[in-house]
CSV table of C-alpha atoms in Angstrom, one decimal:
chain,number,residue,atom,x,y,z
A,1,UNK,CA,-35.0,-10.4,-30.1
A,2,UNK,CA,-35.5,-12.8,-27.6
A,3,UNK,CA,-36.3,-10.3,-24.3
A,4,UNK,CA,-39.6,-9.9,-23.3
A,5,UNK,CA,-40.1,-6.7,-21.4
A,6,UNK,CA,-43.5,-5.7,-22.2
A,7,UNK,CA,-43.6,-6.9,-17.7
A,8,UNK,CA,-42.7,-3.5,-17.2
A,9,UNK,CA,-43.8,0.4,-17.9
A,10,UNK,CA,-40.8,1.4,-20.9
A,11,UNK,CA,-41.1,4.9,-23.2
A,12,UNK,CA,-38.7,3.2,-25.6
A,13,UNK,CA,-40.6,0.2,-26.0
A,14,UNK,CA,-43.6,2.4,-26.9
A,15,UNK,CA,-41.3,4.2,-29.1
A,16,UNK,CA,-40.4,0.7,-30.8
A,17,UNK,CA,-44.3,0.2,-30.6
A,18,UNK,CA,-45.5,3.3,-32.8
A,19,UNK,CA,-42.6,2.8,-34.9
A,20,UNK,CA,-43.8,-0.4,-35.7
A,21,UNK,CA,-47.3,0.6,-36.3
A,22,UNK,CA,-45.8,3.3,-38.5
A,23,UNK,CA,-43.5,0.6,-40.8
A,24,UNK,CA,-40.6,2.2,-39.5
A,25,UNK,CA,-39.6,-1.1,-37.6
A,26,UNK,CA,-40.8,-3.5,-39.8
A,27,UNK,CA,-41.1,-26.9,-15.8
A,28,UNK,CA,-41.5,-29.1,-12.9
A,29,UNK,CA,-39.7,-29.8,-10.0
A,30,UNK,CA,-39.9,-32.6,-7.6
A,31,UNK,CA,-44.0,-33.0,-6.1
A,32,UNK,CA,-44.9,-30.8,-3.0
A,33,UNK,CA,-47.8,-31.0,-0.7
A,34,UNK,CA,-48.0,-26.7,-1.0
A,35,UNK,CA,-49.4,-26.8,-4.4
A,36,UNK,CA,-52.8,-25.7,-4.7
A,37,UNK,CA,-56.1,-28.0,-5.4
A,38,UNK,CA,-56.2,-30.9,-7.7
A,39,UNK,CA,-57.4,-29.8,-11.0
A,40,UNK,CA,-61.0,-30.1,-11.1
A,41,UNK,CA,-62.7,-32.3,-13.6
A,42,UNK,CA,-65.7,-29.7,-14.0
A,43,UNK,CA,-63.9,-26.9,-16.0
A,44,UNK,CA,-64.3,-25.9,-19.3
A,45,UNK,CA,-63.2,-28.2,-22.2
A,46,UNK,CA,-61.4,-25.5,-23.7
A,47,UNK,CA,-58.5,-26.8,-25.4
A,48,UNK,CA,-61.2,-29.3,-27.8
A,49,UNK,CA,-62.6,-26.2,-29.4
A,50,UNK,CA,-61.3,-22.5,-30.3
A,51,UNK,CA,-64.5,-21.7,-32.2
A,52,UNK,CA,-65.3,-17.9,-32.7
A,53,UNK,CA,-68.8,-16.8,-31.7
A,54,UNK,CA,-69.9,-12.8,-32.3
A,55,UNK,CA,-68.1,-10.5,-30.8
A,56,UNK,CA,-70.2,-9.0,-27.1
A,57,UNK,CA,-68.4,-5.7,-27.2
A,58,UNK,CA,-68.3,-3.8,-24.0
A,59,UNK,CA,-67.7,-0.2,-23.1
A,60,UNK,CA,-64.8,0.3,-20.9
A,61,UNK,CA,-65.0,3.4,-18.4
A,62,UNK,CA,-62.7,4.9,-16.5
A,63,UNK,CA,-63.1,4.3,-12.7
A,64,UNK,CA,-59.5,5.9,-11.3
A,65,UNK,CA,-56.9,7.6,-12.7
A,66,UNK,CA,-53.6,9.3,-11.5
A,67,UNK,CA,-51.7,5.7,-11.3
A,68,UNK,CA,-47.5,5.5,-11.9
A,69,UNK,CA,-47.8,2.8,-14.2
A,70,UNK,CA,-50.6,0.6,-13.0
A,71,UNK,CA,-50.0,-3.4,-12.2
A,72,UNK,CA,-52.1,-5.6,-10.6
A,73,UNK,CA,-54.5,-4.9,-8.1
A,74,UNK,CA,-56.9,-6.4,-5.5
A,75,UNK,CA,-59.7,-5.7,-3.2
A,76,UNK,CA,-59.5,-5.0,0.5
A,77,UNK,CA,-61.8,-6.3,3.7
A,78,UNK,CA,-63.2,-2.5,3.6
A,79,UNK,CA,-64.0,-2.6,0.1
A,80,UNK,CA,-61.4,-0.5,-1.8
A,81,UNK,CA,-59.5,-1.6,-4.7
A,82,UNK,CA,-55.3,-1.6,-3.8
A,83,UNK,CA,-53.4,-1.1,-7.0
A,84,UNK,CA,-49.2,-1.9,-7.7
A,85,UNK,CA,-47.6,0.7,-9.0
A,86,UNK,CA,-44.0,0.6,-10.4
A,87,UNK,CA,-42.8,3.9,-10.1
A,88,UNK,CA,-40.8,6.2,-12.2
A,89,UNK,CA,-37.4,4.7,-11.4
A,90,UNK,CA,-34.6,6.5,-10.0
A,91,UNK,CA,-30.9,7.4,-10.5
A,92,UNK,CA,-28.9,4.8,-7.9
A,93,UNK,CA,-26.9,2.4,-9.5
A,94,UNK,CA,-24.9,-0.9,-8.1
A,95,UNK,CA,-21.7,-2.0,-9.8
A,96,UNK,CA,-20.3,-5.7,-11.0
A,97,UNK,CA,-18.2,-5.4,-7.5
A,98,UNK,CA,-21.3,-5.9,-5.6
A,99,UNK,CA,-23.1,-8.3,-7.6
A,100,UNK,CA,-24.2,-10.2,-11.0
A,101,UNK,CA,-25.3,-7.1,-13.2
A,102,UNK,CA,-28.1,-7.3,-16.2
A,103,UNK,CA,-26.4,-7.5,-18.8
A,104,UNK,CA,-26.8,-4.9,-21.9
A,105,UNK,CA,-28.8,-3.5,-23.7
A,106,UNK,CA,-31.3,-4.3,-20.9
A,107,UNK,CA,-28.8,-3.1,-18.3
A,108,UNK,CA,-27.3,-1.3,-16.4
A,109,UNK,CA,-30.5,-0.7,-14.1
A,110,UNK,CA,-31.0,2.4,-11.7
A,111,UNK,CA,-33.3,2.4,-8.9
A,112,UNK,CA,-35.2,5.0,-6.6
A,113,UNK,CA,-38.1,4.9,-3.9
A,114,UNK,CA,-40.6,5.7,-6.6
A,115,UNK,CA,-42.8,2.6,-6.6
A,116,UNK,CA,-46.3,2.8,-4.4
A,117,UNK,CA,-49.4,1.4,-3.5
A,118,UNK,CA,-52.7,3.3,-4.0
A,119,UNK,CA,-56.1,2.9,-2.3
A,120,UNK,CA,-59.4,3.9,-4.5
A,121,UNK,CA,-62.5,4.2,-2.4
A,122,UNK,CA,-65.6,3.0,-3.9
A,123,UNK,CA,-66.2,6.5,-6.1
A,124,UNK,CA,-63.0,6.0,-7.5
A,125,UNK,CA,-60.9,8.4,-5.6
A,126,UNK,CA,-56.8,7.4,-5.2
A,127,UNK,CA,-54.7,8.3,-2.4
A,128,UNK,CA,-51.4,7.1,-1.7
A,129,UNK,CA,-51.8,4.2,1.1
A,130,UNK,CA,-48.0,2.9,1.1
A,131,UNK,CA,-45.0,4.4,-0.6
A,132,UNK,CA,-41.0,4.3,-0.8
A,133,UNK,CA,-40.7,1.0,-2.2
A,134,UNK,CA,-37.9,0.5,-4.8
A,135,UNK,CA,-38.5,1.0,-8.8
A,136,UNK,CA,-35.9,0.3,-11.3
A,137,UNK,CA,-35.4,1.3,-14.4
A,138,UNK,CA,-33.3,-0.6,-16.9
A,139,UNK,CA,-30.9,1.3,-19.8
A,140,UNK,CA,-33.5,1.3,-22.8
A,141,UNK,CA,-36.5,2.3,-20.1
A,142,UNK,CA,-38.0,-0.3,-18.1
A,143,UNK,CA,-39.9,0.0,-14.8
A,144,UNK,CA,-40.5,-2.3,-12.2
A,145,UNK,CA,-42.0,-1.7,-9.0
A,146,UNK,CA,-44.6,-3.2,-6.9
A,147,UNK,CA,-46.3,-5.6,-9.2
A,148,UNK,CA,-49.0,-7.0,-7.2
A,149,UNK,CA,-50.7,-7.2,-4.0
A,150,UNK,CA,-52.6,-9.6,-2.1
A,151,UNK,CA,-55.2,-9.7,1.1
A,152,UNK,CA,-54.8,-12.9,3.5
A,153,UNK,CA,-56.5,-13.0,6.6
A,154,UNK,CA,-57.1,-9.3,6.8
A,155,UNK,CA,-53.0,-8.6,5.8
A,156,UNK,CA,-52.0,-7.0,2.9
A,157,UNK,CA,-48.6,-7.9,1.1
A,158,UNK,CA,-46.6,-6.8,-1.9
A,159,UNK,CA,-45.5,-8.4,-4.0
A,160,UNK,CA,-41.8,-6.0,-4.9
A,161,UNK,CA,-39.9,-6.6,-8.2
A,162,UNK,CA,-38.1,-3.2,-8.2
A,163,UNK,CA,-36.0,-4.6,-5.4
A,164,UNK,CA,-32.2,-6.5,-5.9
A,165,UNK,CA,-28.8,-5.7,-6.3
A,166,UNK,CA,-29.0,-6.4,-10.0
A,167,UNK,CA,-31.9,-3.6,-10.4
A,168,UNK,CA,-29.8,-0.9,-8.5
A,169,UNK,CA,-31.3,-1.3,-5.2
A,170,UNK,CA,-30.4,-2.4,-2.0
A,171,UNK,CA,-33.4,-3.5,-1.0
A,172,UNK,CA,-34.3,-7.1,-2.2
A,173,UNK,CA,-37.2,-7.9,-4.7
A,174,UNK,CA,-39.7,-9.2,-1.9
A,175,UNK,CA,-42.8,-10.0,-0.5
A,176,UNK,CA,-43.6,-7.2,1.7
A,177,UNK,CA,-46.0,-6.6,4.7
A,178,UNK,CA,-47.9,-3.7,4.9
A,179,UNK,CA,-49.4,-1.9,7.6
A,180,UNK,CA,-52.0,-0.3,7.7
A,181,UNK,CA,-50.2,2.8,8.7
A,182,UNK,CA,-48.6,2.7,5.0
A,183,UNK,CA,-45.3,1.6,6.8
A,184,UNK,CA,-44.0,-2.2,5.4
A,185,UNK,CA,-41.3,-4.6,6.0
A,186,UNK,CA,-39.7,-7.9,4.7
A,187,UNK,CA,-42.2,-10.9,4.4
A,188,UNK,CA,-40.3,-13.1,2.2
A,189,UNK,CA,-37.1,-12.4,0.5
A,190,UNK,CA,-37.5,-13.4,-3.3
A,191,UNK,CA,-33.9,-12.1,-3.9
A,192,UNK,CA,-32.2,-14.8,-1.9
A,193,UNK,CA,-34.6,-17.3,-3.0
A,194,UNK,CA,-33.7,-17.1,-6.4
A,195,UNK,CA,-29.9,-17.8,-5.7
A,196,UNK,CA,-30.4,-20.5,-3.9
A,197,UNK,CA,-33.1,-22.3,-6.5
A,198,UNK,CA,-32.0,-21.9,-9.7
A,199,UNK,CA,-34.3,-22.5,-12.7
A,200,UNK,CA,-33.3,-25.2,-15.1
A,201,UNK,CA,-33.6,-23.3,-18.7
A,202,UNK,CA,-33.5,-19.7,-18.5
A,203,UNK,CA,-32.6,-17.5,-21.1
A,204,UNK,CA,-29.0,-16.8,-20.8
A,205,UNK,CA,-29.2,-13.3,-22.6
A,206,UNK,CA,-32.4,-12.7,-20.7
A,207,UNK,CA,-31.1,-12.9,-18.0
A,208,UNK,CA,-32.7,-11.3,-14.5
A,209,UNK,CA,-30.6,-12.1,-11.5
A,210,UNK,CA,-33.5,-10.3,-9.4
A,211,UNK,CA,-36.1,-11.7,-11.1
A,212,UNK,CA,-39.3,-9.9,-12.5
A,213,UNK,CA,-42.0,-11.3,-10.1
A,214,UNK,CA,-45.2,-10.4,-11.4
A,215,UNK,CA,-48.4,-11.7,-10.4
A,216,UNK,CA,-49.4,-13.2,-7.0
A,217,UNK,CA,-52.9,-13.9,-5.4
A,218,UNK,CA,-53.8,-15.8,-2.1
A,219,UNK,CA,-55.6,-19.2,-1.5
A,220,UNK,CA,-56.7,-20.4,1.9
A,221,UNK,CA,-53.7,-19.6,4.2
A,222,UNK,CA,-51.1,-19.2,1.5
A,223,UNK,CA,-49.9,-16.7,-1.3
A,224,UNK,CA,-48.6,-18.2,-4.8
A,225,UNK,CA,-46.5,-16.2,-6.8
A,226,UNK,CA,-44.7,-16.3,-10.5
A,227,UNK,CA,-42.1,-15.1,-11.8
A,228,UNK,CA,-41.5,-14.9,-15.5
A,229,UNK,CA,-38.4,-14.4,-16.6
A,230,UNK,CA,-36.6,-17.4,-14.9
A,231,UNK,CA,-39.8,-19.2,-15.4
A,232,UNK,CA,-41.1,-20.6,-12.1
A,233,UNK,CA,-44.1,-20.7,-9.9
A,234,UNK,CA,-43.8,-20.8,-5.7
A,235,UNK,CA,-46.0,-20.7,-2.6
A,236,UNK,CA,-45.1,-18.3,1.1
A,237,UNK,CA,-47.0,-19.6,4.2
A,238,UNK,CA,-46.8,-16.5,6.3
A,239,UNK,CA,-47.6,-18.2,9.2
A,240,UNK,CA,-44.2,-20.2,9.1
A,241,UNK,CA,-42.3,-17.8,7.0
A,242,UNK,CA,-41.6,-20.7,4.2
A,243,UNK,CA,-41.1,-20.3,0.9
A,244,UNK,CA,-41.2,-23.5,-1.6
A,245,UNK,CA,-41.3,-24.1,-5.1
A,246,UNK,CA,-44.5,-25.3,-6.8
A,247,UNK,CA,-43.2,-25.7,-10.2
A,248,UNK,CA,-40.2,-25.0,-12.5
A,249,UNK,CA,-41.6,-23.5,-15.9
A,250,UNK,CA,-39.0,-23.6,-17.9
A,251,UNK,CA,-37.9,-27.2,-17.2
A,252,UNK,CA,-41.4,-27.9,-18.5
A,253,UNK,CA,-41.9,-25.5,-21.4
A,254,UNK,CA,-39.1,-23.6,-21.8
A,255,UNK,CA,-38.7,-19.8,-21.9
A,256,UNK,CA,-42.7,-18.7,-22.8
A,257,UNK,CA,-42.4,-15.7,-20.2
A,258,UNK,CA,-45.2,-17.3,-17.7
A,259,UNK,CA,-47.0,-13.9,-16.3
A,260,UNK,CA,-50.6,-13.8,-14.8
A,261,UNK,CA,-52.1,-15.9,-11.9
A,262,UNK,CA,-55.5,-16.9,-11.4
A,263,UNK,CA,-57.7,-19.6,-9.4
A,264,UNK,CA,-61.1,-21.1,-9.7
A,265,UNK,CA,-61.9,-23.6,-7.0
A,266,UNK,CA,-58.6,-24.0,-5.7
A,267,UNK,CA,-57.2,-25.0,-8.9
A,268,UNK,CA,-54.3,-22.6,-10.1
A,269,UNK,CA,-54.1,-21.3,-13.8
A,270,UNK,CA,-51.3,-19.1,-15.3
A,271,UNK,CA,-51.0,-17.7,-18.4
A,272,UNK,CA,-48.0,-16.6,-20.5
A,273,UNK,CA,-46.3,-13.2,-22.2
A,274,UNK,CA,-44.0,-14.9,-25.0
A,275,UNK,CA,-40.9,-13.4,-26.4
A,276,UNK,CA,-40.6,-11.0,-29.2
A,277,UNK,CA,-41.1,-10.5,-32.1
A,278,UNK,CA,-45.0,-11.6,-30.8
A,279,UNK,CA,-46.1,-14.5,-33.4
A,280,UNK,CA,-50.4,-14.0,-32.6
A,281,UNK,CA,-52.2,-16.8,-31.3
A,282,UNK,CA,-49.0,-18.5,-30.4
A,283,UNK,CA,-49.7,-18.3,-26.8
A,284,UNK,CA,-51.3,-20.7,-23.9
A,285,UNK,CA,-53.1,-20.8,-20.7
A,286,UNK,CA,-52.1,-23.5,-18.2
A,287,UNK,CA,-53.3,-25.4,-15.4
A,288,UNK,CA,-50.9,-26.3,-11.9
A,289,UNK,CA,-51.8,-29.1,-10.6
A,290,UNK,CA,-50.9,-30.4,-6.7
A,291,UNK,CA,-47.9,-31.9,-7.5
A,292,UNK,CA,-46.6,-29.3,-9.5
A,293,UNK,CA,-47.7,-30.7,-12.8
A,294,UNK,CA,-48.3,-28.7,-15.6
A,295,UNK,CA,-51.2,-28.8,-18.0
A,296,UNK,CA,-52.5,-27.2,-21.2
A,297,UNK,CA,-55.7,-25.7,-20.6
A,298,UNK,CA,-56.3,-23.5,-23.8
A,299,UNK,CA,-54.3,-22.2,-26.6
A,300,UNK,CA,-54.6,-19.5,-29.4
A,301,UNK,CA,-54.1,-16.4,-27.4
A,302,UNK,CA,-51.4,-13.6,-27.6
A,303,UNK,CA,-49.3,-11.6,-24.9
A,304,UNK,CA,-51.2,-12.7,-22.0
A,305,UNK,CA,-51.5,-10.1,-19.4
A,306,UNK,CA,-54.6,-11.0,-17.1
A,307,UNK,CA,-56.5,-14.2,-16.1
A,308,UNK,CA,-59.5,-14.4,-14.4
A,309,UNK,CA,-62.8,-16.3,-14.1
A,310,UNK,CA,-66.4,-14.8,-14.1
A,311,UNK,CA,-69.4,-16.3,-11.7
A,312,UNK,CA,-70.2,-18.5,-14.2
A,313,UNK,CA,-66.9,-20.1,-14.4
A,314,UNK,CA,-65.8,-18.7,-17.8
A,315,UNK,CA,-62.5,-17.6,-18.3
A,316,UNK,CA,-61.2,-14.5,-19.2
A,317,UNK,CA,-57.8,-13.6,-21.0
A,318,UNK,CA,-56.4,-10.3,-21.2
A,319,UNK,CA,-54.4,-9.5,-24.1
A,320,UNK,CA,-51.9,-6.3,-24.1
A,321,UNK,CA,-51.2,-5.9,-27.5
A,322,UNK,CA,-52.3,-7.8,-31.0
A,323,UNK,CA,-50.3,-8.3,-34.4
A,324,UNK,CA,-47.2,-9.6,-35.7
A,325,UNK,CA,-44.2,-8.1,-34.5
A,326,UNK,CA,-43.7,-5.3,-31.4
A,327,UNK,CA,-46.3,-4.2,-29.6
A,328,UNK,CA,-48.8,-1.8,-31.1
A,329,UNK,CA,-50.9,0.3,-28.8
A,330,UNK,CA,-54.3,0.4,-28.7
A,331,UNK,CA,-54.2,-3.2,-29.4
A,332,UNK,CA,-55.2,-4.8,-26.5
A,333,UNK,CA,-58.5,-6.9,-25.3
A,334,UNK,CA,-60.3,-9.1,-23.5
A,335,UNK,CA,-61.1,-12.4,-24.8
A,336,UNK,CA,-63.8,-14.6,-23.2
A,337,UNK,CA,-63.9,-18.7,-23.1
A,338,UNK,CA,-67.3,-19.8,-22.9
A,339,UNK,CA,-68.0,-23.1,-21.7
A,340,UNK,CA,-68.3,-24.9,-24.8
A,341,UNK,CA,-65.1,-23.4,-25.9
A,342,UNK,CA,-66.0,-20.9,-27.9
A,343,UNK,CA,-64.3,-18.0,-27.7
A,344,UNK,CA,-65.8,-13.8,-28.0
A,345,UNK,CA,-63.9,-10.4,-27.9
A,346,UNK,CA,-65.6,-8.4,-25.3
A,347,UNK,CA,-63.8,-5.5,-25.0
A,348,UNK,CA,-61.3,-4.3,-27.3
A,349,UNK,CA,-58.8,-0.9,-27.9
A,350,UNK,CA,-57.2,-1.0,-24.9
A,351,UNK,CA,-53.8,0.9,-24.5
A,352,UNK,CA,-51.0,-1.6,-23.3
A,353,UNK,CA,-52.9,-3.2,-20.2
A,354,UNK,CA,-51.0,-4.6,-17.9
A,355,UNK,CA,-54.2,-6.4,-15.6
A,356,UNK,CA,-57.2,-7.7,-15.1
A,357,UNK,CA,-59.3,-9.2,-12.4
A,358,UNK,CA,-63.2,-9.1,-11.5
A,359,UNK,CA,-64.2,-7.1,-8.8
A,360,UNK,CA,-66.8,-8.2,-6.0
A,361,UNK,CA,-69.5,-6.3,-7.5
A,362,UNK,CA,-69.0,-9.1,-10.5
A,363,UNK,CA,-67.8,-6.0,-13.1
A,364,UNK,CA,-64.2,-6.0,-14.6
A,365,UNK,CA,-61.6,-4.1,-14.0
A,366,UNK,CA,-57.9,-3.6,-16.1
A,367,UNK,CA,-55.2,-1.5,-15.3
A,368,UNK,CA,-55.1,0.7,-18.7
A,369,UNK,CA,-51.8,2.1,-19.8
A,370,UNK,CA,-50.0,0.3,-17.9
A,371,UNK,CA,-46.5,0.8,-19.6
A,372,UNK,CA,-45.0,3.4,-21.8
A,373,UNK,CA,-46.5,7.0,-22.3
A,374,UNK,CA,-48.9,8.5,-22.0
A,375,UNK,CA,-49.6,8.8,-18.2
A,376,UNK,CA,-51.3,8.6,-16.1
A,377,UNK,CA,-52.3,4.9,-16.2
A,378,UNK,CA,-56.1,4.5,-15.3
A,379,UNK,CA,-58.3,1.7,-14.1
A,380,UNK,CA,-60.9,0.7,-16.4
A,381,UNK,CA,-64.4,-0.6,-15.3
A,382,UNK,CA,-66.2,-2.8,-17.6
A,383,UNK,CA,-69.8,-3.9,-17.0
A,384,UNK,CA,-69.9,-7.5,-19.3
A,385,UNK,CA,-72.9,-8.5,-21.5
A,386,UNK,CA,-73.8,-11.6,-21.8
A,387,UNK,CA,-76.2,-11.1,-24.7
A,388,UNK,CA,-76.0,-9.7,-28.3
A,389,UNK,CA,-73.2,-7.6,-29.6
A,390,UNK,CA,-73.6,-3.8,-28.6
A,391,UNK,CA,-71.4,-1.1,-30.2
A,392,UNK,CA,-68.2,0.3,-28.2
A,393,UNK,CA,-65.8,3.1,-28.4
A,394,UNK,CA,-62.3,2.2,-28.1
A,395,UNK,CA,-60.9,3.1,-24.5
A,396,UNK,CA,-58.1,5.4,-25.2
């Protein structure tokens, strides 16, 4: 089994998951000048050492719940947290006539206005700040929505994997624009990119047409986004509607499924899913460089979900799921690098997370149940220690 879906919200994949759990289932292109930073010589030496320290457990609480299978999320200029949604799906459906389909047992896909973006004021209320964009659902139960979303220069914009002819929709997969009326439009169209910039190695029976965009943040005047199942890493200048390449993953590594985004100083990190069956440990975090180069930064991690770095410059890696095999829920954690490389678990049970970023009050958040029943999918707040171990409940 070569697919690796666990980018999107799927009741038969947590069907395959407790099944599992019960036995029953046993690349770079030519240099730009849009990259970001030059890698900084200051960061941790992680990749030297993979030591264990003690485990610095954390308690995870709830902070907002009510989500439609939670993605990534980000902070706005007022101070409330905007979270991707990807929707329950819908029932329209595109045929071969029209265009490249997905091909089975992942596809056919059908799509509906289901996906949304939700605001949470500061107490951890949600409303609904922009809705109608498209989610698709694939034949053994995918979703894909609006994966992430990103602030620049007081803007926010969308970053829409639900969209494409190959996901059922007529709308494109896209960077959107929203208002702050809730009403959006077109920003970039990732569709039409992707035609017209092939990948070198993707998976031929993995095959997304559409893509499966899923992570994007902002630095300085630009937004960087990646998509993982072609395997490749690009940059939008707003300000001159341009969309360029930073980086072909798979012409550099192949088909590892690159996922979350992150930045520290400029420099841009990115870490990656893998295919299943999941082999632990087997996984990587990687540095982008200016010219598109890519570098190992740290290895020994497993379905990476969420990236981030702390004040003090650690780094953070958000696992969804641990153990041989398919996914097995309640799983999931948070590993933290320390500067010397060593590595501790700070919060653990989490149930198929899907995110993770620091908030500007320096806490962490995750997007909880972020696929697969049950619903709803929650935030999580995490207040890290950074002294001894301290007892923890798993979030459930």
């Amino acid at each position: 089994m070569t697919r690796a879906t666990l980018l999107h919200s799927s009741s038969r994949l947590l069907i395959l998951a407790l099944a599992a759990a019960a036995g029953a289932v046993a690349g770079c292109d030519s240099p730009t000048s849009d990259g970001p930073a030059a890698p900084s010589s200051t960061g941790p030496a992680i990749v030297a050492r993979a030591s264990a320290a003690p485990e610095a457990l954390a308690q995870p609480k709830v902070f907002a719940t009510g989500f439609r299978f939670p993605r990534n999320f980000t902070w706005g200029p007022d101070g409330s947290l905007y979270v991707a949604e990807a929707g329950n799906g819908g029932t329209r459906s595109t045929s071969a006539k029209e265009c490249e389909q997905v091909v089975p047992p992942v596809g056919p896909y059908t799509s509906g206005r289901t996906a949304r973006i939700s605001k949470v004021d500061q107490q951890g209320r949600r409303t609904t700040f922009a809705s109608g964009f498209p989610s698709t659902i694939a034949a053994i139960g995918d979703v894909n929505g609006v994966a992430d979303v990103a602030f620049l220069g007081g803007q926010l914009y969308a970053l829409v994997a639900g969209g494409g002819c190959s996901h059922g929709s007529r709308i494109p997969a896209q960077v959107a624009k929203v208002q702050s009326s809730g009403s959006w439009s077109l920003a970039f169209d990732l569709s039409t990119y992707l035609r017209a910039h092939p990948a070198a190695h993707p998976e031929p029976d993995d095959f997304e047409p559409d893509g499966t965009w899923y992570s994007m943040i902002a630095v300085g005047d630009r937004l960087f986004a990646i998509e993982p199942n072609h395997g490749e890493a690009v940059v939008m200048r707003p300000a001159t509607s341009t969309i360029r390449r930073v980086a072909d993953v798979s012409a550099r590594l192949g088909h590892v499924v690159p996922t979350s985004l992150a930045q520290r100083n400029g420099v841009l990190y990115f870490g990656n899913l893998g295919v299943f069956p999941v082999v632990p440990r087997s996984e990587k975090i990687w540095r982008l460089g200016r010219d598109g180069a890519i570098s190992l930064e740290a290895r020994g991690f497993t379905t990476v979900l969420g990236l981030d770095f702390d004040g003090k410059g650690r780094m953070y890696v958000l696992e969804t799921t641990q153990g041989a095999g398919f996914p097995t829920p309640g799983t999931g954690r948070v590993v933290r690098v320390n500067q010397d490389g060593s590595r501790q678990v700070v919060v653990k049970g989490l149930f198929f997370p899907t995110a993770m970023r620091f908030g500007p009050d320096g806490r962490l958040y995750i997007s909880n149940k972020g696929f697969g029943p049950p619903q709803p999918g929650e935030i999580l707040r995490v207040d890290i220690p950074d002294g001894q171990p301290a007892a923890v409940a798993a979030a459930r």
